[in-house]
Amino acid sequence: MLAITSCSNSNNGATKDGTKVFLNDFENMQDIYRLNALKVGNGTRGKVDINKDKKFVTSGDASMHLKTTTGSKFEFMQYFDTAASGKVDVSNIREIEFDVYNASSFDSNCTLTLYCDDDLDSLLTVKAELPKKSDSSKFVHMSFPISKIALSYNVDRIRGIAFAVTTYNDAEFYFDNLTLTYGARLTEEDQKYSETIDKLIKQIDEL
């Protein structure tokens, strides 16, 4: 079981690389209240509560349960300044992870989006397909490597991470284990970008 870890290093106040902390583990309604509902489709109706059935839990004793009767999209924002772990060192984020279970009778998808500024400008997004409920259904584990280059240029703008699901009539989802790992490093996309820039600089130098 993953334990909540302090965000800071006691020696120098910096975050230690490899440290994993909870942004939200959805253990009680207080955790739910840490979230902000962002984009909810017109005419959408649904209910959010705490689930205690261990079949739908990947960490701790509970998970977040969403059940809708109508609607098109639900998006929930976890601001970094209200995270369960306390203050987040935005400059040193390596990865964000999340577990989601689709208990609906139709296929769906889930997105994780890193937002900037008070007007919530999308910076980075990752998407996962959610197969419909079946006898072999399992949680889908989402892994979101965060671009070190994007962080370096936007560190003062980043506000939080949002998760969204596409819904139809009688949709049902479970969410758990929204975690962050410290230790910013170049992602594969960053490395490709850096190699392209290096080649361009070399070509310019050779002119």
Coordinates of C-alpha atoms in Angstrom, one line a residue:
M1 CA 0.0 0.0 0.0
L2 CA 1.3 3.4 -0.9
A3 CA 1.8 5.7 2.1
I4 CA 1.5 9.5 2.0
T5 CA 5.0 11.0 2.2
S6 CA 6.0 14.5 3.1
C7 CA 6.7 16.8 0.1
S8 CA 9.8 18.3 1.5
N9 CA 13.3 17.2 2.3
S10 CA 14.1 17.9 6.0
N11 CA 17.8 18.8 5.1
N12 CA 17.3 21.5 2.6
G13 CA 13.6 22.1 2.0
A14 CA 13.9 20.7 -1.5
T15 CA 11.8 17.8 -2.8
K16 CA 13.7 14.5 -3.0
D17 CA 13.9 12.8 -6.5
G18 CA 11.8 9.7 -6.6
T19 CA 9.5 10.7 -3.7
K20 CA 5.9 9.8 -4.4
V21 CA 3.1 11.8 -2.8
F22 CA -0.7 11.8 -2.9
L23 CA -2.4 14.7 -4.6
N24 CA -5.7 13.0 -3.6
D25 CA -6.4 9.4 -2.5
F26 CA -10.2 9.9 -2.2
E27 CA -10.5 8.5 1.3
N28 CA -13.4 10.6 2.5
M29 CA -15.7 13.5 1.5
Q30 CA -13.1 16.0 2.7
D31 CA -10.9 14.7 -0.1
I32 CA -13.7 15.1 -2.6
Y33 CA -14.1 18.7 -1.4
R34 CA -10.5 19.3 -2.5
L35 CA -11.7 19.0 -6.1
N36 CA -13.3 21.7 -8.2
A37 CA -15.8 20.7 -10.9
L38 CA -14.6 22.4 -14.1
K39 CA -16.5 21.4 -17.2
V40 CA -19.8 19.7 -16.9
G41 CA -21.9 19.2 -20.0
N42 CA -25.3 21.1 -20.3
G43 CA -28.1 19.2 -18.7
T44 CA -25.7 16.9 -16.9
R45 CA -26.9 15.2 -13.8
G46 CA -24.9 13.0 -11.5
K47 CA -23.7 12.2 -8.0
V48 CA -20.3 11.9 -6.5
D49 CA -19.7 10.0 -3.3
I50 CA -17.2 7.8 -1.5
N51 CA -17.0 4.1 -2.3
K52 CA -15.9 1.5 0.3
D53 CA -16.2 -1.6 -1.8
K54 CA -12.6 -2.9 -2.0
K55 CA -13.3 -4.2 -5.5
F56 CA -13.1 -0.6 -6.7
V57 CA -10.2 0.5 -4.6
T58 CA -6.5 0.5 -5.6
S59 CA -5.0 2.5 -2.6
G60 CA -6.1 3.0 0.9
D61 CA -9.7 2.1 2.1
A62 CA -11.9 4.0 -0.4
S63 CA -12.2 5.6 -3.8
M64 CA -14.3 8.3 -5.5
H65 CA -17.5 7.1 -7.2
L66 CA -19.3 9.0 -10.0
K67 CA -22.7 8.0 -11.3
T68 CA -24.5 10.0 -13.9
T69 CA -28.0 9.8 -15.4
T70 CA -27.4 12.2 -18.2
G71 CA -24.5 14.2 -19.6
S72 CA -21.6 14.4 -21.9
K73 CA -18.5 15.2 -19.9
F74 CA -17.3 15.6 -16.3
E75 CA -14.0 17.2 -15.5
F76 CA -12.6 17.7 -12.0
M77 CA -9.6 19.8 -11.0
Q78 CA -7.1 19.1 -8.2
Y79 CA -5.3 22.4 -7.6
F80 CA -1.8 21.9 -6.3
D81 CA -2.3 24.4 -3.5
T82 CA -5.1 22.2 -2.0
A83 CA -3.4 18.8 -2.5
A84 CA -3.5 16.2 0.2
S85 CA 0.3 16.2 0.4
G86 CA 0.5 19.9 1.1
K87 CA 2.5 22.4 -1.0
V88 CA 3.7 20.9 -4.3
D89 CA 7.1 21.7 -5.8
V90 CA 5.8 22.4 -9.3
S91 CA 9.4 22.8 -10.7
N92 CA 10.3 19.2 -9.9
I93 CA 7.4 17.1 -11.1
R94 CA 8.5 13.9 -13.0
E95 CA 5.2 12.1 -13.4
I96 CA 1.5 12.0 -12.4
E97 CA -0.4 8.7 -12.0
F98 CA -4.1 7.9 -11.7
D99 CA -6.4 4.9 -11.6
V100 CA -9.8 4.8 -13.2
Y101 CA -12.5 2.1 -13.5
N102 CA -15.3 2.3 -16.1
A103 CA -18.3 0.5 -14.6
S104 CA -20.5 1.6 -17.5
S105 CA -22.0 -0.5 -20.3
F106 CA -20.2 1.5 -23.0
D107 CA -16.6 2.3 -23.8
S108 CA -15.3 5.7 -22.7
N109 CA -12.1 7.6 -22.2
C110 CA -10.3 9.6 -19.5
T111 CA -7.9 12.5 -19.9
L112 CA -5.4 14.1 -17.5
T113 CA -4.7 17.8 -18.2
L114 CA -2.1 20.0 -16.6
Y115 CA -3.6 23.5 -16.4
C116 CA -1.9 26.9 -16.2
D117 CA -3.0 30.4 -15.0
D118 CA -6.3 31.4 -13.4
D119 CA -8.1 31.1 -16.7
L120 CA -6.9 27.4 -16.9
D121 CA -5.0 27.3 -20.1
S122 CA -4.2 23.7 -21.1
L123 CA -0.5 22.9 -21.1
L124 CA -0.1 19.2 -21.4
T125 CA -2.7 16.4 -21.8
V126 CA -2.7 12.6 -21.9
K127 CA -5.6 10.3 -22.8
A128 CA -6.5 6.7 -22.0
E129 CA -9.2 4.5 -23.4
L130 CA -11.6 2.9 -20.9
P131 CA -13.2 -0.4 -22.0
K132 CA -16.8 -1.0 -20.9
K133 CA -17.6 -3.1 -17.8
S134 CA -17.1 -6.9 -18.2
D135 CA -16.4 -9.9 -16.0
S136 CA -12.7 -9.2 -16.5
S137 CA -12.8 -5.4 -16.0
K138 CA -9.9 -3.8 -14.2
F139 CA -8.7 -0.4 -13.2
V140 CA -6.9 1.4 -16.0
H141 CA -3.6 2.9 -14.7
M142 CA -2.7 6.2 -16.3
S143 CA 0.9 7.4 -16.3
F144 CA 1.6 11.0 -17.3
P145 CA 5.3 11.8 -17.7
I146 CA 5.6 15.6 -17.4
S147 CA 7.8 17.5 -19.8
K148 CA 10.8 19.0 -18.1
I149 CA 11.1 21.6 -20.8
A150 CA 7.4 22.6 -20.5
L151 CA 7.9 22.9 -16.7
S152 CA 11.0 25.1 -17.0
Y153 CA 9.1 27.6 -19.2
N154 CA 5.8 27.5 -17.3
V155 CA 6.7 26.8 -13.6
D156 CA 5.1 30.0 -12.3
R157 CA 1.9 29.4 -14.3
I158 CA 1.0 25.8 -13.4
R159 CA -2.1 25.5 -11.2
G160 CA -3.1 21.9 -11.0
I161 CA -4.1 18.6 -12.7
A162 CA -7.6 17.8 -13.9
F163 CA -9.2 14.5 -14.9
A164 CA -12.2 14.1 -17.2
V165 CA -14.4 11.3 -18.4
T166 CA -16.8 11.2 -21.4
T167 CA -20.2 10.1 -20.2
Y168 CA -23.6 9.1 -21.6
N169 CA -26.8 8.0 -19.9
D170 CA -26.3 5.8 -16.8
A171 CA -22.5 6.1 -16.7
E172 CA -20.5 5.0 -13.7
F173 CA -16.9 5.4 -12.8
Y174 CA -14.5 4.9 -9.9
F175 CA -11.3 7.0 -9.4
D176 CA -8.3 6.4 -7.0
N177 CA -4.7 7.0 -6.3
L178 CA -4.0 10.4 -7.9
T179 CA -0.2 10.6 -7.1
L180 CA 2.8 12.7 -8.1
T181 CA 6.4 11.6 -8.3
Y182 CA 9.2 14.1 -7.9
G183 CA 12.5 14.2 -10.0
A184 CA 11.9 16.2 -13.2
R185 CA 13.7 14.7 -16.2
L186 CA 13.6 14.8 -19.9
T187 CA 10.7 12.8 -21.4
E188 CA 11.1 11.0 -24.8
E189 CA 9.4 14.0 -26.4
D190 CA 11.8 16.3 -24.6
Q191 CA 14.8 14.3 -25.9
K192 CA 13.5 14.4 -29.5
Y193 CA 13.0 18.1 -29.2
S194 CA 16.5 18.7 -27.7
E195 CA 18.1 16.6 -30.5
T196 CA 16.3 18.5 -33.1
I197 CA 17.4 21.8 -31.6
D198 CA 21.0 20.6 -31.3
K199 CA 21.0 19.6 -35.0
L200 CA 19.6 22.9 -36.0
I201 CA 22.2 24.8 -34.0
K202 CA 25.0 22.7 -35.5
Q203 CA 23.7 23.4 -39.0
I204 CA 23.6 27.1 -38.3
D205 CA 27.2 27.0 -37.0
E206 CA 28.4 25.3 -40.1
L207 CA 27.0 28.0 -42.4

